[in-house]
XYZ file of C-alpha atoms in Angstrom:
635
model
C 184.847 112.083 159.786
C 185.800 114.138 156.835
C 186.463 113.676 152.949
C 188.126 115.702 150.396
C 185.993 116.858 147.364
C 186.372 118.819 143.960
C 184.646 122.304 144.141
C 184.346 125.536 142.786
C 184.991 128.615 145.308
C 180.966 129.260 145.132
C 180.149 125.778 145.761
C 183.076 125.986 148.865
C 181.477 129.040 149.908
C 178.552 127.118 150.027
C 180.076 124.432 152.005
C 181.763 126.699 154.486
C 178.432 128.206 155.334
C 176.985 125.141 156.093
C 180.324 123.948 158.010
C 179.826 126.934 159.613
C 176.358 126.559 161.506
C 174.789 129.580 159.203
C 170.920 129.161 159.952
C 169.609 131.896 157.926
C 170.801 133.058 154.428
C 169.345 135.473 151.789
C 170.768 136.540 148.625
C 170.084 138.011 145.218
C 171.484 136.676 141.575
C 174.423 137.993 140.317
C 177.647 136.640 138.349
C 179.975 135.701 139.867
C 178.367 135.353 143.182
C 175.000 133.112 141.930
C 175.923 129.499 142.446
C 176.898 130.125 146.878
C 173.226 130.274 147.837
C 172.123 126.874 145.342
C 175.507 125.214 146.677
C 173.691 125.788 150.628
C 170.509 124.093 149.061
C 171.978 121.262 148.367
C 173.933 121.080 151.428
C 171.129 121.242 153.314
C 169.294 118.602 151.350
C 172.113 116.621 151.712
C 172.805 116.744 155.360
C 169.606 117.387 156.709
C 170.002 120.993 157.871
C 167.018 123.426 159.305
C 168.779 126.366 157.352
C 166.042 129.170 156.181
C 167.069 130.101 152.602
C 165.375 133.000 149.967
C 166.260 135.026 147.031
C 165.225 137.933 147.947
C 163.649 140.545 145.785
C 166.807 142.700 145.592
C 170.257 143.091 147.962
C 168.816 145.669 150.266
C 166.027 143.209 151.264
C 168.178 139.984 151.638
C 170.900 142.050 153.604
C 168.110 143.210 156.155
C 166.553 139.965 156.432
C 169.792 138.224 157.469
C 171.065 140.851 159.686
C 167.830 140.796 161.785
C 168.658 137.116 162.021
C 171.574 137.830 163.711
C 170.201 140.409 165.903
C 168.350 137.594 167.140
C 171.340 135.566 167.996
C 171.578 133.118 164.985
C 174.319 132.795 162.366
C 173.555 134.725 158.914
C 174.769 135.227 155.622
C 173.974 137.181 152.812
C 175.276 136.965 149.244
C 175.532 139.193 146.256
C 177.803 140.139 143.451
C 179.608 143.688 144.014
C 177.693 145.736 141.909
C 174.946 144.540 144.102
C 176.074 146.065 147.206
C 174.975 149.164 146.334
C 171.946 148.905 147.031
C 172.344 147.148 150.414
C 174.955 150.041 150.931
C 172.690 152.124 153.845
C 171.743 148.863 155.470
C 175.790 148.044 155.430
C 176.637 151.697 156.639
C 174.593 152.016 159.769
C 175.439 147.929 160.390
C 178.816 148.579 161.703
C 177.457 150.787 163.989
C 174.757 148.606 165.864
C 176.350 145.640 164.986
C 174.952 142.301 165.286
C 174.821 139.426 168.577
C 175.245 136.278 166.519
C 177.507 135.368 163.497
C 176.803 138.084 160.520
C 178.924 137.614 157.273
C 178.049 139.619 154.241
C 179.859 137.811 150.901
C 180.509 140.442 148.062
C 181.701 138.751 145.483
C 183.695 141.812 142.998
C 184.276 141.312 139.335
C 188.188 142.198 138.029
C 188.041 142.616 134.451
C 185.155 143.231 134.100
C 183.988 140.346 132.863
C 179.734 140.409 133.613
C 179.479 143.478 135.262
C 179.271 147.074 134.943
C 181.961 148.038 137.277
C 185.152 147.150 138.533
C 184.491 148.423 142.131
C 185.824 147.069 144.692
C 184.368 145.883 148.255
C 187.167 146.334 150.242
C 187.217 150.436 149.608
C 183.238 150.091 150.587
C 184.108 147.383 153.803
C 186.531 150.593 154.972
C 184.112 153.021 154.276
C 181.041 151.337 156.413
C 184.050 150.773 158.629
C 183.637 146.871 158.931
C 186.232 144.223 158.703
C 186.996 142.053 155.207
C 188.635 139.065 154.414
C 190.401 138.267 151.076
C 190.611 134.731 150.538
C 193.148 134.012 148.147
C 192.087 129.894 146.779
C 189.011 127.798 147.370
C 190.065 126.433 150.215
C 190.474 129.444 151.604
C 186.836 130.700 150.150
C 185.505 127.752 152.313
C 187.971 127.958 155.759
C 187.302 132.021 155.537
C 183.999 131.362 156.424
C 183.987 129.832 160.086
C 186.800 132.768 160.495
C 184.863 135.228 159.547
C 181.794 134.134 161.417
C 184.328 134.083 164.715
C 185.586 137.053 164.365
C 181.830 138.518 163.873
C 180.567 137.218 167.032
C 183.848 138.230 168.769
C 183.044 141.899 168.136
C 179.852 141.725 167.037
C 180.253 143.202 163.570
C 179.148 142.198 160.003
C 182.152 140.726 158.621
C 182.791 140.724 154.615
C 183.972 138.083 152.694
C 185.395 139.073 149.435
C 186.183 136.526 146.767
C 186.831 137.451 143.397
C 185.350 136.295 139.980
C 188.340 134.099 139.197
C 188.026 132.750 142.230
C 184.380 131.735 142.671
C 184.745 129.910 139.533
C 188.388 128.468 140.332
C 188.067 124.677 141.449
C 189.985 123.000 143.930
C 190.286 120.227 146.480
C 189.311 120.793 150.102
C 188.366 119.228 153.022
C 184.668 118.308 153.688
C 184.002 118.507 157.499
C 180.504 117.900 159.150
C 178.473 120.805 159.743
C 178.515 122.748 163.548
C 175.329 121.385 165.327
C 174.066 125.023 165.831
C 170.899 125.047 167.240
C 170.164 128.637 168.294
C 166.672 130.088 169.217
C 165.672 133.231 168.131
C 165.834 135.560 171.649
C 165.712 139.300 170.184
C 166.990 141.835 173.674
C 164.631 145.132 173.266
C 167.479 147.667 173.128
C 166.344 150.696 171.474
C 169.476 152.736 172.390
C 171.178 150.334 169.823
C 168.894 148.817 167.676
C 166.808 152.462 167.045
C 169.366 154.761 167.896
C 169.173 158.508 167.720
C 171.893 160.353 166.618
C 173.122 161.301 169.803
C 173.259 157.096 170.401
C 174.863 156.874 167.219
C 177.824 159.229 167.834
C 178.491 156.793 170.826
C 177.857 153.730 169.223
C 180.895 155.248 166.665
C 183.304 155.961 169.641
C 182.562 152.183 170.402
C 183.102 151.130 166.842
C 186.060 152.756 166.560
C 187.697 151.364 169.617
C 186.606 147.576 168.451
C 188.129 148.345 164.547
C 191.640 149.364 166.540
C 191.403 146.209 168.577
C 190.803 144.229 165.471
C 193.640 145.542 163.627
C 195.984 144.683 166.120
C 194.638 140.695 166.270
C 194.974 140.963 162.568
C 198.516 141.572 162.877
C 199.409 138.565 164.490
C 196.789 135.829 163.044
C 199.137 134.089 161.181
C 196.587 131.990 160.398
C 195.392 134.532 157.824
C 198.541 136.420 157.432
C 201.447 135.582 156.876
C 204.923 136.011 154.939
C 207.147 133.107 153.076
C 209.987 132.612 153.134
C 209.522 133.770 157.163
C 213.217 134.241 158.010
C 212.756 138.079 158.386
C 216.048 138.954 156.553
C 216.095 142.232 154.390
C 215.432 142.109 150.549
C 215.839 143.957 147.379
C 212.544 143.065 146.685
C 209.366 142.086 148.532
C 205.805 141.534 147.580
C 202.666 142.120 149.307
C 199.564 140.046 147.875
C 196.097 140.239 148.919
C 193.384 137.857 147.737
C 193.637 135.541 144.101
C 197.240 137.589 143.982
C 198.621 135.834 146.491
C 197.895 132.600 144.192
C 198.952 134.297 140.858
C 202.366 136.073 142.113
C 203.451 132.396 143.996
C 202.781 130.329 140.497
C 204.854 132.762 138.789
C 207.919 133.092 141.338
C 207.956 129.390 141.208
C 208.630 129.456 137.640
C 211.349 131.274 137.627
C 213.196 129.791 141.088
C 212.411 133.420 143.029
C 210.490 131.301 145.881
C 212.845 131.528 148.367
C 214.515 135.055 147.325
C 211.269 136.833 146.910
C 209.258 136.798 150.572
C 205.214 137.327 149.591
C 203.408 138.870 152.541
C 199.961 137.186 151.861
C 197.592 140.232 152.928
C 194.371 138.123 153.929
C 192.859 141.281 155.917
C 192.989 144.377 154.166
C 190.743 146.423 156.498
C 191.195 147.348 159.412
C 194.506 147.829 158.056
C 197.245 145.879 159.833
C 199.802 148.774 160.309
C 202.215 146.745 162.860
C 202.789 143.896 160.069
C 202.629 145.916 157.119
C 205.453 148.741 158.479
C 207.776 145.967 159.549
C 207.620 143.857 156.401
C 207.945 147.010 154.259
C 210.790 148.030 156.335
C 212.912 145.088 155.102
C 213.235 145.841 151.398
C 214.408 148.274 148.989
C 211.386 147.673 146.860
C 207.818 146.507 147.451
C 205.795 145.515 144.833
C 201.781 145.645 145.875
C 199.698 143.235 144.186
C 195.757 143.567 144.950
C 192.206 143.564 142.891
C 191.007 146.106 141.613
C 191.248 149.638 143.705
C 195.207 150.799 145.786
C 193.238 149.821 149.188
C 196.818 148.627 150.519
C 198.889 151.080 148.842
C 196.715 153.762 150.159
C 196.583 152.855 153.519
C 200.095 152.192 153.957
C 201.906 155.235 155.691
C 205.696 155.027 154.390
C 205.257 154.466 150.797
C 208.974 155.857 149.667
C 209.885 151.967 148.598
C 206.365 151.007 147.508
C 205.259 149.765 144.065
C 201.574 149.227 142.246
C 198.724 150.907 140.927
C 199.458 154.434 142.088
C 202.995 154.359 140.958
C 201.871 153.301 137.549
C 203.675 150.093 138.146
C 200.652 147.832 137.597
C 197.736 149.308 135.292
C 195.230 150.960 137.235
C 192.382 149.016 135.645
C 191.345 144.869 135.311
C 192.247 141.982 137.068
C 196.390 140.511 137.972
C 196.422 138.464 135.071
C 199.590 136.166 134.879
C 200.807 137.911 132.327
C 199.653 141.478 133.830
C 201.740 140.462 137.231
C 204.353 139.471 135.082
C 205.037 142.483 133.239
C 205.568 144.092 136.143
C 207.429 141.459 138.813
C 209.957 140.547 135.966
C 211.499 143.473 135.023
C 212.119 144.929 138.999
C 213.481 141.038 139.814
C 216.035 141.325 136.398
C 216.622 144.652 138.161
C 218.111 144.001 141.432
C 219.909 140.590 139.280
C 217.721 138.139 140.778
C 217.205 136.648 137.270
C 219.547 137.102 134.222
C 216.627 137.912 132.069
C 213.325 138.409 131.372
C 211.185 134.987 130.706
C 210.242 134.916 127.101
C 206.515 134.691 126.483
C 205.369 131.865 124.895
C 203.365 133.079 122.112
C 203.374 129.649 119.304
C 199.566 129.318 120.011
C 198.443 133.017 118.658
C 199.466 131.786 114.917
C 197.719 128.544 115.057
C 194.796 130.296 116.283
C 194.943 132.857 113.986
C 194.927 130.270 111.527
C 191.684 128.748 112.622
C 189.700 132.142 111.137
C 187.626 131.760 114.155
C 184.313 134.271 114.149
C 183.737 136.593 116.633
C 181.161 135.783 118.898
C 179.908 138.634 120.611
C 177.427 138.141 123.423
C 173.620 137.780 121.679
C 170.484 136.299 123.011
C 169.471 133.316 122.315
C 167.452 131.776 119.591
C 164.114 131.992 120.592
C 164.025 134.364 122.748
C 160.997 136.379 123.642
C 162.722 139.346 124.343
C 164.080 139.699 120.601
C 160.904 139.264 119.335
C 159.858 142.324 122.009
C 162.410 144.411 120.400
C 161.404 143.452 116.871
C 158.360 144.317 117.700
C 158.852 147.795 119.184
C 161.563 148.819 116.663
C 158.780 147.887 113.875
C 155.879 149.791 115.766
C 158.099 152.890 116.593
C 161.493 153.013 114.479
C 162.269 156.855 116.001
C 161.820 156.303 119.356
C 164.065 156.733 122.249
C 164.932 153.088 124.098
C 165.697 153.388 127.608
C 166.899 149.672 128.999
C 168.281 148.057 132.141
C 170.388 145.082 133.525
C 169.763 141.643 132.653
C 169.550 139.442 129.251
C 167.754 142.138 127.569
C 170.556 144.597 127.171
C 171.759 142.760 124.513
C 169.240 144.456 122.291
C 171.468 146.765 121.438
C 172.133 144.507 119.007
C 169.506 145.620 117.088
C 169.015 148.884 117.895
C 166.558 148.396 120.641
C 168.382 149.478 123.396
C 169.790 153.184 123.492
C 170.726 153.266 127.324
C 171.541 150.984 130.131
C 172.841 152.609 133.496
C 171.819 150.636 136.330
C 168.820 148.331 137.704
C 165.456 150.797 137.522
C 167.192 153.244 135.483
C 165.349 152.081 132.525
C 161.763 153.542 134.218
C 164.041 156.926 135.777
C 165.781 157.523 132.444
C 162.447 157.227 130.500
C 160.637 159.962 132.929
C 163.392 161.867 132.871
C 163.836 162.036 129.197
C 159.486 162.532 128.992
C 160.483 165.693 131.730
C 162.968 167.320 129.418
C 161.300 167.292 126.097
C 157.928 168.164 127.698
C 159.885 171.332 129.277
C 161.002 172.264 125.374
C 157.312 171.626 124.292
C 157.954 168.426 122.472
C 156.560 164.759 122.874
C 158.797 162.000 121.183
C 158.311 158.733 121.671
C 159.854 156.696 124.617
C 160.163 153.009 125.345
C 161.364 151.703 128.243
C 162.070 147.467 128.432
C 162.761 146.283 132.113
C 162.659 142.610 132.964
C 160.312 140.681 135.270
C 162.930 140.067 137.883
C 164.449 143.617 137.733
C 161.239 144.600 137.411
C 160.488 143.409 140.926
C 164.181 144.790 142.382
C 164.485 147.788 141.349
C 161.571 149.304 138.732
C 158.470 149.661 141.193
C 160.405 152.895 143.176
C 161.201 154.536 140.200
C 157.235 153.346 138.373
C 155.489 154.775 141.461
C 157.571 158.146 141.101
C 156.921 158.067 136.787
C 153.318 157.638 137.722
C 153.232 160.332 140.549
C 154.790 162.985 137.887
C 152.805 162.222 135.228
C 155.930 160.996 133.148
C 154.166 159.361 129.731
C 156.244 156.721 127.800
C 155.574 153.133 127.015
C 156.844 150.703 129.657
C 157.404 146.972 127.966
C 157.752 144.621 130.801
C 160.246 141.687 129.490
C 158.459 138.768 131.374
C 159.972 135.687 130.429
C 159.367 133.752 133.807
C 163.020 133.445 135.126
C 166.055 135.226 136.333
C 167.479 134.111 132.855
C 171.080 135.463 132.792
C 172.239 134.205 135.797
C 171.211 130.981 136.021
C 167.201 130.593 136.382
C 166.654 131.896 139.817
C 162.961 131.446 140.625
C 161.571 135.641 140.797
C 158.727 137.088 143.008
C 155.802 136.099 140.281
C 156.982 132.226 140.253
C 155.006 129.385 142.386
C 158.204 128.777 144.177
C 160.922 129.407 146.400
C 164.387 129.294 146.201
C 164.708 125.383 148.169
C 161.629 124.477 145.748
C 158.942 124.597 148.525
C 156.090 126.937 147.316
C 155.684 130.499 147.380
C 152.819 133.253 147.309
C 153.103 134.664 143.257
C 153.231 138.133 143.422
C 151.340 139.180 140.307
C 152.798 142.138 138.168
C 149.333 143.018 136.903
C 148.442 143.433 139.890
C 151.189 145.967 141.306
C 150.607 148.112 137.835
C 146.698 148.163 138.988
C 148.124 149.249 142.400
C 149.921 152.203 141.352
C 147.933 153.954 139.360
C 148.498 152.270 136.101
C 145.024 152.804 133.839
C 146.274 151.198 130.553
C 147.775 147.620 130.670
C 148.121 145.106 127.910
C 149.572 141.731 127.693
C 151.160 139.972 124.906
C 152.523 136.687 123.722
C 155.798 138.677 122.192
C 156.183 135.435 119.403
C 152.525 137.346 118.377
C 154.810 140.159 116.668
C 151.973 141.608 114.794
C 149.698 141.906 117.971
C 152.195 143.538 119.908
C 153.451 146.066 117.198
C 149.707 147.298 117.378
C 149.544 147.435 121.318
C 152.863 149.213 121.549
C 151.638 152.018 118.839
C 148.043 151.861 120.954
C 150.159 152.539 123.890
C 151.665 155.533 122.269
C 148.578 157.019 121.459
C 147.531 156.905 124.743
C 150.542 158.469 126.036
C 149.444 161.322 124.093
C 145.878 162.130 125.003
C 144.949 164.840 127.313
C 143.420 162.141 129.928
C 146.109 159.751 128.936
C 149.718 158.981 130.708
C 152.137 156.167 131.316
C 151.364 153.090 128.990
C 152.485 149.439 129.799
C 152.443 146.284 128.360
C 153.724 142.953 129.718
C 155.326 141.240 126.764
C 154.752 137.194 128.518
C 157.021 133.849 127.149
C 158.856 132.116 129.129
C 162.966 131.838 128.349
C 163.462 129.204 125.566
C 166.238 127.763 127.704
C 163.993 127.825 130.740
C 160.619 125.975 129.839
C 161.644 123.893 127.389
C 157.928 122.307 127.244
C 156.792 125.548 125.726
C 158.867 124.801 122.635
C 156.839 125.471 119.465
C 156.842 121.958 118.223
C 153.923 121.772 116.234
C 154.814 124.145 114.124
C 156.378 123.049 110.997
C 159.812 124.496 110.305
C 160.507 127.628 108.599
C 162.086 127.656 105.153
C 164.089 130.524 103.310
C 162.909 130.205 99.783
C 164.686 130.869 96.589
C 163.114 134.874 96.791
C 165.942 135.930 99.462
C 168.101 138.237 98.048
C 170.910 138.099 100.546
C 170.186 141.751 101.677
C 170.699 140.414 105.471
C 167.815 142.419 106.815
C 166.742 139.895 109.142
C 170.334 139.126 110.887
C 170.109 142.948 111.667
C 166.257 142.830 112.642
C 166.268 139.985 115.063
C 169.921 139.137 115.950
C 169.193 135.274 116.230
C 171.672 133.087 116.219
C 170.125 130.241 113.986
C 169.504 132.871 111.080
C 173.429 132.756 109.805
C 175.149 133.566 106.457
C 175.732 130.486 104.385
C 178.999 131.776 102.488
C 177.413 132.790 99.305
C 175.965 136.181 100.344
C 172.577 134.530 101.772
C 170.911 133.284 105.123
C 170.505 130.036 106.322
C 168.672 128.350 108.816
C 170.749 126.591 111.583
C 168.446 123.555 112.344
C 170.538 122.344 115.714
C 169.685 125.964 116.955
C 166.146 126.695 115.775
C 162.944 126.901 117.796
C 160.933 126.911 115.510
C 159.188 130.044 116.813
C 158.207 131.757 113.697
C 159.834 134.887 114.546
C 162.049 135.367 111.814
C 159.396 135.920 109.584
C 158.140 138.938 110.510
C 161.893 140.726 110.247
C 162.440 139.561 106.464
C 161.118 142.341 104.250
C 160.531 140.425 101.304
C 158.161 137.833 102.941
C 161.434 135.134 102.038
C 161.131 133.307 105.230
C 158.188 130.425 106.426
C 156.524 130.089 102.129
C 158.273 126.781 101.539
C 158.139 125.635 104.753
C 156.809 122.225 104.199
C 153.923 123.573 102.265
C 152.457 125.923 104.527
C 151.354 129.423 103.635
C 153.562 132.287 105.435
C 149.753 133.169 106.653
C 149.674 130.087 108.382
C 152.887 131.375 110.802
C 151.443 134.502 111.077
C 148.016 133.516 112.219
C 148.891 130.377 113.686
C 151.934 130.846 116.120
C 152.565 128.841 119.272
C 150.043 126.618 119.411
C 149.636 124.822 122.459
């Protein structure tokens, strides 16, 4: 029996996977891909499923846990965001070449735009690299359906299989059909095979003849599944003009032919396997028309691969831009004028452009991205801007690079580059016979991904700078994911806390401090302790676990008995404190002074410590500033 629901393309991911008889799936948090593993949770609460589900301490680990699932026979999954699959990228790479037995599907989910990310790479150039086969689902219902394909066509030729949605579309919602799971109930039976599974080079050079032969078969199934490919209208007459659209393009390029009455004049090849490459289909659609336009996200995967490419259009020709996402408006700039060209329309659409004045009217603020009030990690940076002003900042991925904001933050590469950049920056000024002061801020789950390989090699060297360990409980910025410290698992059920203490005692680690970061003045004094130390002959690395949970996160940690803080009549407008502590409940009240934004306040007792004139916590229902400052988070 099935039913139709409402659902985002994560949550249908979700759905498909569990549709799909996936009995093992690991992932780690990243927009846009975060909500797919939660969305197999609840499935599995729902319907009763033995499904084995973690958030794994970073992408490398939850791709090799799944994969050795499959080895064993069982259907797997693994999710991350794209930026992600770097570092399961030598897992990936050797993958394709000992392939799997059951079901393997590895979900990258890229990021057009970008919109949360720090690239716009894109997983299809990386599936043809590793030489394994991706599918480009191009709506949710194709997100969900995409699944049980790819799944198929892994356990056909026993290969991972990638499934490549798109930011847009993991957070696109549509209808599709609910369907009851596959009864799956596969035992683990691992064959010893060490010519595959621990293969020599000499193995491996055959196992790549093999591969090879299986991609060639692949791309010729590919060219007939019409299920996933396939062109409209179908009549097979020649053109002017053609499209080919792979993935969310597919969905953008049909809206706007509809629009304008092209549906039936302009056939759309809908690309749903860009690798292997379909030649056969591809060189006899392309055949047909004086022009092809090329419409894919983000990298010319199709373009490039496509051999005649005298009639083609897109990103290499300049035609589309060869950065961000197909917009509308992006696909239209470019579809529009070639259709006015070969007099399919009479002219260009006009844009609609009444709403720009009547928001321009609204004198909205700009809103950049800021952390939020009460968060630990701005009173971290308060604290280590106050204790050492001249220092260099080294940072890393997650909520905390938006201390640059306030100054706090003077790099941000990658995750671990924080800990890297820090000894390498001790390594250079050390060679030139200087010491300045360096501070580098990691948080507790990135911490745990990527920091303890690059903390083991700063300790090895001798690299000395102050490491501030953001610990605020959570995998804050994308969505509250439960890290290696926490009591729990991703389902709930409980888990063995892995104690950061601990690993810093491990390695080597001989000075170690923690700190309530709302304490400002005690950790101003630890971080310039730390400093000293990183100067002393039997000194060396420094590190100090600034410890609050995420305002957002453990709400029952609020500071409610303390009394509210007051600005009194002594503030002089200079603003110091919006640039000192970036919090959004300290705001300007029009007439060249801060306010207090009650709906957003903590009540933390924070703010005082970044006003220079002592304006902030006097009045505050007759309690002495003292009171804040000796008296903070009382619980």
């Amino acid at each position: 029996m099935s039913a139709n629901a409402l659902l985002s393309g994560n949550e249908a991911i979700g759905r498909g996977l569990a549709e799909a008889g996936c009995q093992v799936m690991a992932a780690y948090p990243g927009t846009p891909s975060s909500e797919i593993l939660p969305a197999l949770i609840r499935y599995k609460q729902e319907l009763g499923l033995n499904i084995y589900l973690e958030w794994s301490v970073n992408e490398k680990s939850a791709f090799e846990v799944a994969m050795a699932a499959a080895m064993t026979g069982k259907r797997a999954a693994v999710a991350m965001k794209q930026v992600g699959l770097n570092v399961a990228l030598d897992p990936l790479m050797s993958s394709a070449y000992t392939g799997v037995v059951g079901g393997f599907v590895l979900i990258s989910c890229d990021d057009p735009g970008p919109e949360s990310s720090q690239t716009e790479q894109d997983s299809r150039l990386i599936a043809m690299a590793a030489k394994v086969p991706v599918l480009d689902p191009s709506s949710v219902t194709e997100a969900k359906e995409f699944v049980g394909k790819a799944f198929k066509i892994s356990e056909k030729y026993q290969l991972p299989v990638i499934l490549r949605p798109t930011g847009h579309l993991c957070h696109a919602r549509g209808v599709v059909e609910l369907r009851m799971p596959l009864n799956l109930s596969r035992r683990s039976d691992f064959k010893k095979d060490p010519t595959r599974w621990a293969a020599t080079p000499k193995y491996r050079y055959l196992l790549h003849k093999a591969l090879n032969v299986k991609l060639k078969d692949i791309a010729d199934e590919f060219s007939s599944r019409t299920d996933l490919n396939f062109t409209i209208p179908a009549d097979g007459k020649s053109r002017p003009l053609g499209i080919i659209a792979s993935g969310m393009s597919y969905s953008v390029v049909r809206d706007l032919l509809r629009e304008v009455g092209l549906l039936e004049l302009v056939p759309v090849l809908k690309l749903a396997t860009p690798y292997p490459f379909p030649d056969r289909l591809l060189a006899e659609f392309t055949s047909r028309f004086q022009a092809v336009l090329v419409l894919e996200e983000t990298g010319p995967l199709v373009e490039l691969l496509l051999k005649d490419k005298s009639n083609v259009l897109g990103r290499l020709t300049n035609s589309l831009p060869g950065e961000g996402g197909l917009k509308p408006e992006t696909v239209a700039r470019a579809l529009f004028p070639l259709a006015r060209k070969f007099g399919l329309i009479d002219e260009e659409p006009a844009q609609d452009n009444s709403l720009a004045p009547l928001v321009k009217e609204l004198e909205l603020p700009p809103r950049p991205p800021r952390l939020c009030a009460g968060c630990p990690h701005a009173a971290s940076f308060l604290a280590i801007r106050q204790a050492l002003p001249q220092a260099i900042f080294t940072s890393d991925i997650g909520c905390y690079t938006l201390g640059l904001n306030t100054g706090a933050v003077d790099t941000c590469l990658d995750m671990g580059a924080s800990i890297n950049f820090a000894a390498g920056f001790y390594h250079s000024y050390k060679q030139d016979g200087t010491h300045v002061p360096i501070v580098a801020t990691i948080g507790d789950s990135t911490f745990f991904h990527a920091g303890l390989p690059a903390l083991v090699n700063a300790v090895h060297t001798d690299a000395r700078f102050i490491l501030v360990i953001l610990d605020n409980h959570t995998v804050a910025m994308t969505g509250n994911q439960p890290p290696p410290h926490a009591s729990q698992l991703a389902d709930g059920s409980k888990g063995r806390p892995v104690k950061i203490r601990n690993l810093l005692e491990g390695i080597g680690i001989r000075f170690i401090k923690e700190v309530d970061p709302y304490q400002v003045k005690q950790l101003v004094a630890r971080v310039k302790e730390a400093y000293h130390f990183t100067k002393k002959e039997d000194g060396g690395l420094a590190a100090i676990i600034a410890d609050h949970p995420c305002a957002l996160y453990d709400d029952k940690n609020s500071s409610q008995r303390l009394p509210e803080v007051e600005i009194t009549t002594s503030c002089s407008g200079c603003k110091a404190c919006l640039a000192a502590l970036d919090c959004p409940a300290l705001v300007e009240n029009g007439a060249g002074r801060v306010e207090i934004d009650k709906g957003l306040c903590v009540r933390c007792g924070v703010c005082i410590y970044a006003c220079p004139q002592n304006s902030l916590g006097e009045a505050a229902l007759g309690f002495p500033q003292d009171y804040f400052l000796e008296n903070q988070f009382l619980l």
